[in-house]
Amino acid sequence: MSVRHSLSLVELFRATPAKSALLTLAPVTLALGQLCNSYVNGVSPAVSIAFAVVMLGFAVVAMGHHAAEHRVRRLEAEYGPGRI
């Protein structure tokens, strides 16, 4: 019987704090910075909102990939060569 367990963000931050922070906080910071920049400089909100949506989408996809990498590393450590 297979039990499906998804990693929480807390587990990922505990395992690899630097990479997790870069993949979540950097895109969010860039999105917020662009929104503020467009407000201050009078740039069209459509451009900055589109950029923010793309950056948030990137963060979601990147964290999904990071979680998959972490699961693979954990499985290889548990069931890797010489462990069976």
mmCIF file as gemmi writes it, N, C-alpha and C atoms, coordinates in Angstrom:
data_model
loop_
_atom_site.group_PDB
_atom_site.id
_atom_site.type_symbol
_atom_site.label_atom_id
_atom_site.label_alt_id
_atom_site.label_comp_id
_atom_site.label_asym_id
_atom_site.label_entity_id
_atom_site.label_seq_id
_atom_site.pdbx_PDB_ins_code
_atom_site.Cartn_x
_atom_site.Cartn_y
_atom_site.Cartn_z
_atom_site.occupancy
_atom_site.B_iso_or_equiv
_atom_site.pdbx_formal_charge
_atom_site.auth_seq_id
_atom_site.auth_asym_id
_atom_site.pdbx_PDB_model_num
ATOM 1 N N . MET Axp A 1 ? 0.838 -1.161 0 1 0 ? 1 A 1
ATOM 2 C CA . MET Axp A 1 ? 0 0 0 1 0 ? 1 A 1
ATOM 3 C C . MET Axp A 1 ? 0.896 1.241 0 1 0 ? 1 A 1
ATOM 4 N N . SER Axp A 2 ? 0.596 2.16 -0.873 1 0 ? 2 A 1
ATOM 5 C CA . SER Axp A 2 ? 1.382 3.376 -0.999 1 0 ? 2 A 1
ATOM 6 C C . SER Axp A 2 ? 0.698 4.511 -0.248 1 0 ? 2 A 1
ATOM 7 N N . VAL Axp A 3 ? 1.47 5.177 0.573 1 0 ? 3 A 1
ATOM 8 C CA . VAL Axp A 3 ? 0.955 6.334 1.297 1 0 ? 3 A 1
ATOM 9 C C . VAL Axp A 3 ? 1.568 7.568 0.668 1 0 ? 3 A 1
ATOM 10 N N . ARG Axp A 4 ? 0.724 8.453 0.214 1 0 ? 4 A 1
ATOM 11 C CA . ARG Axp A 4 ? 1.192 9.662 -0.451 1 0 ? 4 A 1
ATOM 12 C C . ARG Axp A 4 ? 1.344 10.767 0.591 1 0 ? 4 A 1
ATOM 13 N N . HIS Axp A 5 ? 2.542 11.301 0.701 1 0 ? 5 A 1
ATOM 14 C CA . HIS Axp A 5 ? 2.822 12.354 1.673 1 0 ? 5 A 1
ATOM 15 C C . HIS Axp A 5 ? 3.479 13.516 0.95 1 0 ? 5 A 1
ATOM 16 N N . SER Axp A 6 ? 2.832 14.663 0.968 1 0 ? 6 A 1
ATOM 17 C CA . SER Axp A 6 ? 3.423 15.827 0.33 1 0 ? 6 A 1
ATOM 18 C C . SER Axp A 6 ? 4.213 16.615 1.364 1 0 ? 6 A 1
ATOM 19 N N . LEU Axp A 7 ? 5.312 17.167 0.913 1 0 ? 7 A 1
ATOM 20 C CA . LEU Axp A 7 ? 6.161 17.94 1.804 1 0 ? 7 A 1
ATOM 21 C C . LEU Axp A 7 ? 5.54 19.31 2.051 1 0 ? 7 A 1
ATOM 22 N N . SER Axp A 8 ? 5.615 19.742 3.273 1 0 ? 8 A 1
ATOM 23 C CA . SER Axp A 8 ? 5.145 21.085 3.574 1 0 ? 8 A 1
ATOM 24 C C . SER Axp A 8 ? 6.292 22.064 3.358 1 0 ? 8 A 1
ATOM 25 N N . LEU Axp A 9 ? 5.948 23.327 3.262 1 0 ? 9 A 1
ATOM 26 C CA . LEU Axp A 9 ? 6.961 24.347 3.093 1 0 ? 9 A 1
ATOM 27 C C . LEU Axp A 9 ? 7.914 24.367 4.28 1 0 ? 9 A 1
ATOM 28 N N . VAL Axp A 10 ? 7.394 24.091 5.461 1 0 ? 10 A 1
ATOM 29 C CA . VAL Axp A 10 ? 8.241 24.095 6.657 1 0 ? 10 A 1
ATOM 30 C C . VAL Axp A 10 ? 9.317 23.02 6.553 1 0 ? 10 A 1
ATOM 31 N N . GLU Axp A 11 ? 8.946 21.83 6.07 1 0 ? 11 A 1
ATOM 32 C CA . GLU Axp A 11 ? 9.923 20.751 5.902 1 0 ? 11 A 1
ATOM 33 C C . GLU Axp A 11 ? 10.998 21.136 4.886 1 0 ? 11 A 1
ATOM 34 N N . LEU Axp A 12 ? 10.582 21.773 3.802 1 0 ? 12 A 1
ATOM 35 C CA . LEU Axp A 12 ? 11.559 22.196 2.794 1 0 ? 12 A 1
ATOM 36 C C . LEU Axp A 12 ? 12.483 23.268 3.34 1 0 ? 12 A 1
ATOM 37 N N . PHE Axp A 13 ? 11.945 24.212 4.102 1 0 ? 13 A 1
ATOM 38 C CA . PHE Axp A 13 ? 12.787 25.254 4.682 1 0 ? 13 A 1
ATOM 39 C C . PHE Axp A 13 ? 13.747 24.683 5.713 1 0 ? 13 A 1
ATOM 40 N N . ARG Axp A 14 ? 13.336 23.654 6.441 1 0 ? 14 A 1
ATOM 41 C CA . ARG Axp A 14 ? 14.246 23.021 7.404 1 0 ? 14 A 1
ATOM 42 C C . ARG Axp A 14 ? 15.355 22.248 6.694 1 0 ? 14 A 1
ATOM 43 N N . ALA Axp A 15 ? 15.016 21.591 5.603 1 0 ? 15 A 1
ATOM 44 C CA . ALA Axp A 15 ? 16 20.772 4.889 1 0 ? 15 A 1
ATOM 45 C C . ALA Axp A 15 ? 16.996 21.635 4.125 1 0 ? 15 A 1
ATOM 46 N N . THR Axp A 16 ? 16.508 22.6 3.373 1 0 ? 16 A 1
ATOM 47 C CA . THR Axp A 16 ? 17.374 23.47 2.577 1 0 ? 16 A 1
ATOM 48 C C . THR Axp A 16 ? 16.885 24.912 2.692 1 0 ? 16 A 1
ATOM 49 N N . PRO Axp A 17 ? 17.29 25.598 3.747 1 0 ? 17 A 1
ATOM 50 C CA . PRO Axp A 17 ? 16.747 26.939 3.983 1 0 ? 17 A 1
ATOM 51 C C . PRO Axp A 17 ? 17.157 27.977 2.935 1 0 ? 17 A 1
ATOM 52 N N . ALA Axp A 18 ? 18.392 27.945 2.483 1 0 ? 18 A 1
ATOM 53 C CA . ALA Axp A 18 ? 18.851 28.965 1.534 1 0 ? 18 A 1
ATOM 54 C C . ALA Axp A 18 ? 18.151 28.826 0.183 1 0 ? 18 A 1
ATOM 55 N N . LYS Axp A 19 ? 18.115 27.624 -0.339 1 0 ? 19 A 1
ATOM 56 C CA . LYS Axp A 19 ? 17.489 27.406 -1.646 1 0 ? 19 A 1
ATOM 57 C C . LYS Axp A 19 ? 15.985 27.676 -1.581 1 0 ? 19 A 1
ATOM 58 N N . SER Axp A 20 ? 15.345 27.249 -0.505 1 0 ? 20 A 1
ATOM 59 C CA . SER Axp A 20 ? 13.913 27.483 -0.361 1 0 ? 20 A 1
ATOM 60 C C . SER Axp A 20 ? 13.604 28.97 -0.271 1 0 ? 20 A 1
ATOM 61 N N . ALA Axp A 21 ? 14.428 29.696 0.463 1 0 ? 21 A 1
ATOM 62 C CA . ALA Axp A 21 ? 14.216 31.143 0.58 1 0 ? 21 A 1
ATOM 63 C C . ALA Axp A 21 ? 14.406 31.833 -0.761 1 0 ? 21 A 1
ATOM 64 N N . LEU Axp A 22 ? 15.428 31.427 -1.495 1 0 ? 22 A 1
ATOM 65 C CA . LEU Axp A 22 ? 15.656 32.036 -2.804 1 0 ? 22 A 1
ATOM 66 C C . LEU Axp A 22 ? 14.513 31.752 -3.772 1 0 ? 22 A 1
ATOM 67 N N . LEU Axp A 23 ? 13.961 30.558 -3.711 1 0 ? 23 A 1
ATOM 68 C CA . LEU Axp A 23 ? 12.906 30.186 -4.649 1 0 ? 23 A 1
ATOM 69 C C . LEU Axp A 23 ? 11.546 30.749 -4.274 1 0 ? 23 A 1
ATOM 70 N N . THR Axp A 24 ? 11.35 31.155 -3.024 1 0 ? 24 A 1
ATOM 71 C CA . THR Axp A 24 ? 10.059 31.719 -2.634 1 0 ? 24 A 1
ATOM 72 C C . THR Axp A 24 ? 10.127 33.221 -2.407 1 0 ? 24 A 1
ATOM 73 N N . LEU Axp A 25 ? 11.087 33.659 -1.643 1 0 ? 25 A 1
ATOM 74 C CA . LEU Axp A 25 ? 11.126 35.067 -1.258 1 0 ? 25 A 1
ATOM 75 C C . LEU Axp A 25 ? 11.631 35.981 -2.365 1 0 ? 25 A 1
ATOM 76 N N . ALA Axp A 26 ? 12.575 35.537 -3.153 1 0 ? 26 A 1
ATOM 77 C CA . ALA Axp A 26 ? 13.117 36.394 -4.219 1 0 ? 26 A 1
ATOM 78 C C . ALA Axp A 26 ? 12.06 36.749 -5.269 1 0 ? 26 A 1
ATOM 79 N N . PRO Axp A 27 ? 11.31 35.788 -5.823 1 0 ? 27 A 1
ATOM 80 C CA . PRO Axp A 27 ? 10.282 36.164 -6.798 1 0 ? 27 A 1
ATOM 81 C C . PRO Axp A 27 ? 9.181 37.045 -6.196 1 0 ? 27 A 1
ATOM 82 N N . VAL Axp A 28 ? 8.801 36.772 -4.958 1 0 ? 28 A 1
ATOM 83 C CA . VAL Axp A 28 ? 7.764 37.583 -4.319 1 0 ? 28 A 1
ATOM 84 C C . VAL Axp A 28 ? 8.272 39.007 -4.092 1 0 ? 28 A 1
ATOM 85 N N . THR Axp A 29 ? 9.521 39.132 -3.674 1 0 ? 29 A 1
ATOM 86 C CA . THR Axp A 29 ? 10.121 40.452 -3.48 1 0 ? 29 A 1
ATOM 87 C C . THR Axp A 29 ? 10.215 41.209 -4.796 1 0 ? 29 A 1
ATOM 88 N N . LEU Axp A 30 ? 10.633 40.522 -5.855 1 0 ? 30 A 1
ATOM 89 C CA . LEU Axp A 30 ? 10.688 41.166 -7.163 1 0 ? 30 A 1
ATOM 90 C C . LEU Axp A 30 ? 9.31 41.611 -7.634 1 0 ? 30 A 1
ATOM 91 N N . ALA Axp A 31 ? 8.296 40.806 -7.416 1 0 ? 31 A 1
ATOM 92 C CA . ALA Axp A 31 ? 6.939 41.155 -7.824 1 0 ? 31 A 1
ATOM 93 C C . ALA Axp A 31 ? 6.458 42.389 -7.059 1 0 ? 31 A 1
ATOM 94 N N . LEU Axp A 32 ? 6.653 42.397 -5.756 1 0 ? 32 A 1
ATOM 95 C CA . LEU Axp A 32 ? 6.233 43.552 -4.962 1 0 ? 32 A 1
ATOM 96 C C . LEU Axp A 32 ? 7.029 44.796 -5.329 1 0 ? 32 A 1
ATOM 97 N N . GLY Axp A 33 ? 8.317 44.634 -5.57 1 0 ? 33 A 1
ATOM 98 C CA . GLY Axp A 33 ? 9.149 45.761 -5.984 1 0 ? 33 A 1
ATOM 99 C C . GLY Axp A 33 ? 8.694 46.348 -7.306 1 0 ? 33 A 1
ATOM 100 N N . GLN Axp A 34 ? 8.345 45.493 -8.245 1 0 ? 34 A 1
ATOM 101 C CA . GLN Axp A 34 ? 7.869 45.977 -9.548 1 0 ? 34 A 1
ATOM 102 C C . GLN Axp A 34 ? 6.53 46.692 -9.413 1 0 ? 34 A 1
ATOM 103 N N . LEU Axp A 35 ? 5.645 46.166 -8.574 1 0 ? 35 A 1
ATOM 104 C CA . LEU Axp A 35 ? 4.366 46.835 -8.351 1 0 ? 35 A 1
ATOM 105 C C . LEU Axp A 35 ? 4.566 48.222 -7.746 1 0 ? 35 A 1
ATOM 106 N N . CYS Axp A 36 ? 5.451 48.327 -6.758 1 0 ? 36 A 1
ATOM 107 C CA . CYS Axp A 36 ? 5.742 49.629 -6.149 1 0 ? 36 A 1
ATOM 108 C C . CYS Axp A 36 ? 6.414 50.563 -7.148 1 0 ? 36 A 1
ATOM 109 N N . ASN Axp A 37 ? 7.347 50.035 -7.935 1 0 ? 37 A 1
ATOM 110 C CA . ASN Axp A 37 ? 8.059 50.831 -8.931 1 0 ? 37 A 1
ATOM 111 C C . ASN Axp A 37 ? 7.089 51.389 -9.976 1 0 ? 37 A 1
ATOM 112 N N . SER Axp A 38 ? 6.159 50.578 -10.418 1 0 ? 38 A 1
ATOM 113 C CA . SER Axp A 38 ? 5.219 51.059 -11.423 1 0 ? 38 A 1
ATOM 114 C C . SER Axp A 38 ? 4.288 52.118 -10.841 1 0 ? 38 A 1
ATOM 115 N N . TYR Axp A 39 ? 3.935 51.984 -9.57 1 0 ? 39 A 1
ATOM 116 C CA . TYR Axp A 39 ? 3.087 52.988 -8.928 1 0 ? 39 A 1
ATOM 117 C C . TYR Axp A 39 ? 3.826 54.315 -8.798 1 0 ? 39 A 1
ATOM 118 N N . VAL Axp A 40 ? 5.075 54.252 -8.364 1 0 ? 40 A 1
ATOM 119 C CA . VAL Axp A 40 ? 5.868 55.467 -8.155 1 0 ? 40 A 1
ATOM 120 C C . VAL Axp A 40 ? 6.173 56.162 -9.479 1 0 ? 40 A 1
ATOM 121 N N . ASN Axp A 41 ? 6.491 55.404 -10.519 1 0 ? 41 A 1
ATOM 122 C CA . ASN Axp A 41 ? 6.91 55.992 -11.795 1 0 ? 41 A 1
ATOM 123 C C . ASN Axp A 41 ? 5.778 56.141 -12.804 1 0 ? 41 A 1
ATOM 124 N N . GLY Axp A 42 ? 4.583 55.754 -12.45 1 0 ? 42 A 1
ATOM 125 C CA . GLY Axp A 42 ? 3.443 55.952 -13.329 1 0 ? 42 A 1
ATOM 126 C C . GLY Axp A 42 ? 3.393 55.024 -14.528 1 0 ? 42 A 1
ATOM 127 N N . VAL Axp A 43 ? 3.986 53.855 -14.411 1 0 ? 43 A 1
ATOM 128 C CA . VAL Axp A 43 ? 3.948 52.869 -15.488 1 0 ? 43 A 1
ATOM 129 C C . VAL Axp A 43 ? 2.577 52.193 -15.461 1 0 ? 43 A 1
ATOM 130 N N . SER Axp A 44 ? 2.14 51.709 -16.591 1 0 ? 44 A 1
ATOM 131 C CA . SER Axp A 44 ? 0.843 51.049 -16.694 1 0 ? 44 A 1
ATOM 132 C C . SER Axp A 44 ? 0.756 49.887 -15.704 1 0 ? 44 A 1
ATOM 133 N N . PRO Axp A 45 ? -0.321 49.819 -14.939 1 0 ? 45 A 1
ATOM 134 C CA . PRO Axp A 45 ? -0.468 48.719 -13.983 1 0 ? 45 A 1
ATOM 135 C C . PRO Axp A 45 ? -0.568 47.355 -14.652 1 0 ? 45 A 1
ATOM 136 N N . ALA Axp A 46 ? -1.019 47.305 -15.89 1 0 ? 46 A 1
ATOM 137 C CA . ALA Axp A 46 ? -1.143 46.019 -16.584 1 0 ? 46 A 1
ATOM 138 C C . ALA Axp A 46 ? 0.216 45.344 -16.725 1 0 ? 46 A 1
ATOM 139 N N . VAL Axp A 47 ? 1.232 46.125 -17.016 1 0 ? 47 A 1
ATOM 140 C CA . VAL Axp A 47 ? 2.581 45.568 -17.191 1 0 ? 47 A 1
ATOM 141 C C . VAL Axp A 47 ? 3.099 45.015 -15.867 1 0 ? 47 A 1
ATOM 142 N N . SER Axp A 48 ? 2.972 45.791 -14.805 1 0 ? 48 A 1
ATOM 143 C CA . SER Axp A 48 ? 3.508 45.346 -13.522 1 0 ? 48 A 1
ATOM 144 C C . SER Axp A 48 ? 2.693 44.195 -12.934 1 0 ? 48 A 1
ATOM 145 N N . ILE Axp A 49 ? 1.385 44.194 -13.153 1 0 ? 49 A 1
ATOM 146 C CA . ILE Axp A 49 ? 0.57 43.085 -12.654 1 0 ? 49 A 1
ATOM 147 C C . ILE Axp A 49 ? 0.898 41.805 -13.411 1 0 ? 49 A 1
ATOM 148 N N . ALA Axp A 50 ? 1.091 41.915 -14.716 1 0 ? 50 A 1
ATOM 149 C CA . ALA Axp A 50 ? 1.482 40.731 -15.501 1 0 ? 50 A 1
ATOM 150 C C . ALA Axp A 50 ? 2.823 40.186 -15.023 1 0 ? 50 A 1
ATOM 151 N N . PHE Axp A 51 ? 3.774 41.084 -14.768 1 0 ? 51 A 1
ATOM 152 C CA . PHE Axp A 51 ? 5.081 40.661 -14.268 1 0 ? 51 A 1
ATOM 153 C C . PHE Axp A 51 ? 4.938 39.967 -12.916 1 0 ? 51 A 1
ATOM 154 N N . ALA Axp A 52 ? 4.118 40.541 -12.036 1 0 ? 52 A 1
ATOM 155 C CA . ALA Axp A 52 ? 3.931 39.956 -10.712 1 0 ? 52 A 1
ATOM 156 C C . ALA Axp A 52 ? 3.301 38.57 -10.801 1 0 ? 52 A 1
ATOM 157 N N . VAL Axp A 53 ? 2.323 38.401 -11.689 1 0 ? 53 A 1
ATOM 158 C CA . VAL Axp A 53 ? 1.685 37.1 -11.861 1 0 ? 53 A 1
ATOM 159 C C . VAL Axp A 53 ? 2.68 36.066 -12.374 1 0 ? 53 A 1
ATOM 160 N N . VAL Axp A 54 ? 3.51 36.467 -13.329 1 0 ? 54 A 1
ATOM 161 C CA . VAL Axp A 54 ? 4.528 35.547 -13.866 1 0 ? 54 A 1
ATOM 162 C C . VAL Axp A 54 ? 5.532 35.174 -12.782 1 0 ? 54 A 1
ATOM 163 N N . MET Axp A 55 ? 5.958 36.128 -11.979 1 0 ? 55 A 1
ATOM 164 C CA . MET Axp A 55 ? 6.926 35.832 -10.918 1 0 ? 55 A 1
ATOM 165 C C . MET Axp A 55 ? 6.319 34.908 -9.855 1 0 ? 55 A 1
ATOM 166 N N . LEU Axp A 56 ? 5.074 35.118 -9.511 1 0 ? 56 A 1
ATOM 167 C CA . LEU Axp A 56 ? 4.431 34.234 -8.536 1 0 ? 56 A 1
ATOM 168 C C . LEU Axp A 56 ? 4.231 32.834 -9.112 1 0 ? 56 A 1
ATOM 169 N N . GLY Axp A 57 ? 3.906 32.76 -10.392 1 0 ? 57 A 1
ATOM 170 C CA . GLY Axp A 57 ? 3.814 31.455 -11.055 1 0 ? 57 A 1
ATOM 171 C C . GLY Axp A 57 ? 5.149 30.745 -11.065 1 0 ? 57 A 1
ATOM 172 N N . PHE Axp A 58 ? 6.22 31.501 -11.327 1 0 ? 58 A 1
ATOM 173 C CA . PHE Axp A 58 ? 7.565 30.918 -11.294 1 0 ? 58 A 1
ATOM 174 C C . PHE Axp A 58 ? 7.867 30.369 -9.905 1 0 ? 58 A 1
ATOM 175 N N . ALA Axp A 59 ? 7.508 31.113 -8.865 1 0 ? 59 A 1
ATOM 176 C CA . ALA Axp A 59 ? 7.78 30.656 -7.499 1 0 ? 59 A 1
ATOM 177 C C . ALA Axp A 59 ? 7.057 29.347 -7.201 1 0 ? 59 A 1
ATOM 178 N N . VAL Axp A 60 ? 5.819 29.236 -7.651 1 0 ? 60 A 1
ATOM 179 C CA . VAL Axp A 60 ? 5.043 28.012 -7.413 1 0 ? 60 A 1
ATOM 180 C C . VAL Axp A 60 ? 5.673 26.823 -8.142 1 0 ? 60 A 1
ATOM 181 N N . VAL Axp A 61 ? 6.015 27.016 -9.413 1 0 ? 61 A 1
ATOM 182 C CA . VAL Axp A 61 ? 6.609 25.924 -10.196 1 0 ? 61 A 1
ATOM 183 C C . VAL Axp A 61 ? 7.984 25.551 -9.65 1 0 ? 61 A 1
ATOM 184 N N . ALA Axp A 62 ? 8.783 26.55 -9.295 1 0 ? 62 A 1
ATOM 185 C CA . ALA Axp A 62 ? 10.128 26.278 -8.773 1 0 ? 62 A 1
ATOM 186 C C . ALA Axp A 62 ? 10.066 25.538 -7.445 1 0 ? 62 A 1
ATOM 187 N N . MET Axp A 63 ? 9.123 25.895 -6.587 1 0 ? 63 A 1
ATOM 188 C CA . MET Axp A 63 ? 9.011 25.179 -5.314 1 0 ? 63 A 1
ATOM 189 C C . MET Axp A 63 ? 8.507 23.756 -5.52 1 0 ? 63 A 1
ATOM 190 N N . GLY Axp A 64 ? 7.656 23.544 -6.504 1 0 ? 64 A 1
ATOM 191 C CA . GLY Axp A 64 ? 7.229 22.176 -6.829 1 0 ? 64 A 1
ATOM 192 C C . GLY Axp A 64 ? 8.396 21.325 -7.288 1 0 ? 64 A 1
ATOM 193 N N . HIS Axp A 65 ? 9.247 21.914 -8.122 1 0 ? 65 A 1
ATOM 194 C CA . HIS Axp A 65 ? 10.437 21.202 -8.584 1 0 ? 65 A 1
ATOM 195 C C . HIS Axp A 65 ? 11.396 20.948 -7.425 1 0 ? 65 A 1
ATOM 196 N N . HIS Axp A 66 ? 11.553 21.923 -6.565 1 0 ? 66 A 1
ATOM 197 C CA . HIS Axp A 66 ? 12.431 21.777 -5.4 1 0 ? 66 A 1
ATOM 198 C C . HIS Axp A 66 ? 11.916 20.677 -4.467 1 0 ? 66 A 1
ATOM 199 N N . ALA Axp A 67 ? 10.606 20.616 -4.269 1 0 ? 67 A 1
ATOM 200 C CA . ALA Axp A 67 ? 10.022 19.565 -3.426 1 0 ? 67 A 1
ATOM 201 C C . ALA Axp A 67 ? 10.255 18.195 -4.048 1 0 ? 67 A 1
ATOM 202 N N . ALA Axp A 68 ? 10.129 18.092 -5.366 1 0 ? 68 A 1
ATOM 203 C CA . ALA Axp A 68 ? 10.375 16.814 -6.043 1 0 ? 68 A 1
ATOM 204 C C . ALA Axp A 68 ? 11.834 16.4 -5.904 1 0 ? 68 A 1
ATOM 205 N N . GLU Axp A 69 ? 12.74 17.338 -6.063 1 0 ? 69 A 1
ATOM 206 C CA . GLU Axp A 69 ? 14.171 17.043 -5.873 1 0 ? 69 A 1
ATOM 207 C C . GLU Axp A 69 ? 14.438 16.529 -4.465 1 0 ? 69 A 1
ATOM 208 N N . HIS Axp A 70 ? 13.83 17.177 -3.496 1 0 ? 70 A 1
ATOM 209 C CA . HIS Axp A 70 ? 14.031 16.773 -2.102 1 0 ? 70 A 1
ATOM 210 C C . HIS Axp A 70 ? 13.489 15.369 -1.851 1 0 ? 70 A 1
ATOM 211 N N . ARG Axp A 71 ? 12.318 15.072 -2.407 1 0 ? 71 A 1
ATOM 212 C CA . ARG Axp A 71 ? 11.753 13.718 -2.252 1 0 ? 71 A 1
ATOM 213 C C . ARG Axp A 71 ? 12.655 12.671 -2.875 1 0 ? 71 A 1
ATOM 214 N N . VAL Axp A 72 ? 13.2 12.961 -4.056 1 0 ? 72 A 1
ATOM 215 C CA . VAL Axp A 72 ? 14.092 12.004 -4.726 1 0 ? 72 A 1
ATOM 216 C C . VAL Axp A 72 ? 15.352 11.779 -3.895 1 0 ? 72 A 1
ATOM 217 N N . ARG Axp A 73 ? 15.942 12.856 -3.393 1 0 ? 73 A 1
ATOM 218 C CA . ARG Axp A 73 ? 17.14 12.709 -2.557 1 0 ? 73 A 1
ATOM 219 C C . ARG Axp A 73 ? 16.847 11.892 -1.31 1 0 ? 73 A 1
ATOM 220 N N . ARG Axp A 74 ? 15.693 12.13 -0.704 1 0 ? 74 A 1
ATOM 221 C CA . ARG Axp A 74 ? 15.325 11.386 0.502 1 0 ? 74 A 1
ATOM 222 C C . ARG Axp A 74 ? 15.097 9.912 0.19 1 0 ? 74 A 1
ATOM 223 N N . LEU Axp A 75 ? 14.434 9.62 -0.929 1 0 ? 75 A 1
ATOM 224 C CA . LEU Axp A 75 ? 14.225 8.225 -1.324 1 0 ? 75 A 1
ATOM 225 C C . LEU Axp A 75 ? 15.531 7.529 -1.651 1 0 ? 75 A 1
ATOM 226 N N . GLU Axp A 76 ? 16.431 8.227 -2.356 1 0 ? 76 A 1
ATOM 227 C CA . GLU Axp A 76 ? 17.718 7.624 -2.683 1 0 ? 76 A 1
ATOM 228 C C . GLU Axp A 76 ? 18.537 7.353 -1.432 1 0 ? 76 A 1
ATOM 229 N N . ALA Axp A 77 ? 18.435 8.222 -0.443 1 0 ? 77 A 1
ATOM 230 C CA . ALA Axp A 77 ? 19.157 7.996 0.806 1 0 ? 77 A 1
ATOM 231 C C . ALA Axp A 77 ? 18.573 6.812 1.569 1 0 ? 77 A 1
ATOM 232 N N . GLU Axp A 78 ? 17.266 6.654 1.483 1 0 ? 78 A 1
ATOM 233 C CA . GLU Axp A 78 ? 16.607 5.581 2.22 1 0 ? 78 A 1
ATOM 234 C C . GLU Axp A 78 ? 16.699 4.232 1.512 1 0 ? 78 A 1
ATOM 235 N N . TYR Axp A 79 ? 16.516 4.228 0.174 1 0 ? 79 A 1
ATOM 236 C CA . TYR Axp A 79 ? 16.467 2.983 -0.575 1 0 ? 79 A 1
ATOM 237 C C . TYR Axp A 79 ? 17.554 2.877 -1.632 1 0 ? 79 A 1
ATOM 238 N N . GLY Axp A 80 ? 18.599 3.637 -1.501 1 0 ? 80 A 1
ATOM 239 C CA . GLY Axp A 80 ? 19.644 3.651 -2.509 1 0 ? 80 A 1
ATOM 240 C C . GLY Axp A 80 ? 20.446 2.368 -2.572 1 0 ? 80 A 1
ATOM 241 N N . PRO Axp A 81 ? 21.476 2.361 -3.419 1 0 ? 81 A 1
ATOM 242 C CA . PRO Axp A 81 ? 22.319 1.164 -3.548 1 0 ? 81 A 1
ATOM 243 C C . PRO Axp A 81 ? 22.934 0.765 -2.214 1 0 ? 81 A 1
ATOM 244 N N . GLY Axp A 82 ? 22.903 -0.505 -1.943 1 0 ? 82 A 1
ATOM 245 C CA . GLY Axp A 82 ? 23.465 -1.02 -0.702 1 0 ? 82 A 1
ATOM 246 C C . GLY Axp A 82 ? 22.496 -0.988 0.465 1 0 ? 82 A 1
ATOM 247 N N . ARG Axp A 83 ? 21.328 -0.422 0.272 1 0 ? 83 A 1
ATOM 248 C CA . ARG Axp A 83 ? 20.343 -0.324 1.349 1 0 ? 83 A 1
ATOM 249 C C . ARG Axp A 83 ? 19.287 -1.407 1.26 1 0 ? 83 A 1
ATOM 250 N N . ILE Axp A 84 ? 19.189 -2.048 0.121 1 0 ? 84 A 1
ATOM 251 C CA . ILE Axp A 84 ? 18.131 -3.045 -0.062 1 0 ? 84 A 1
ATOM 252 C C . ILE Axp A 84 ? 18.624 -4.412 0.317 1 0 ? 84 A 1
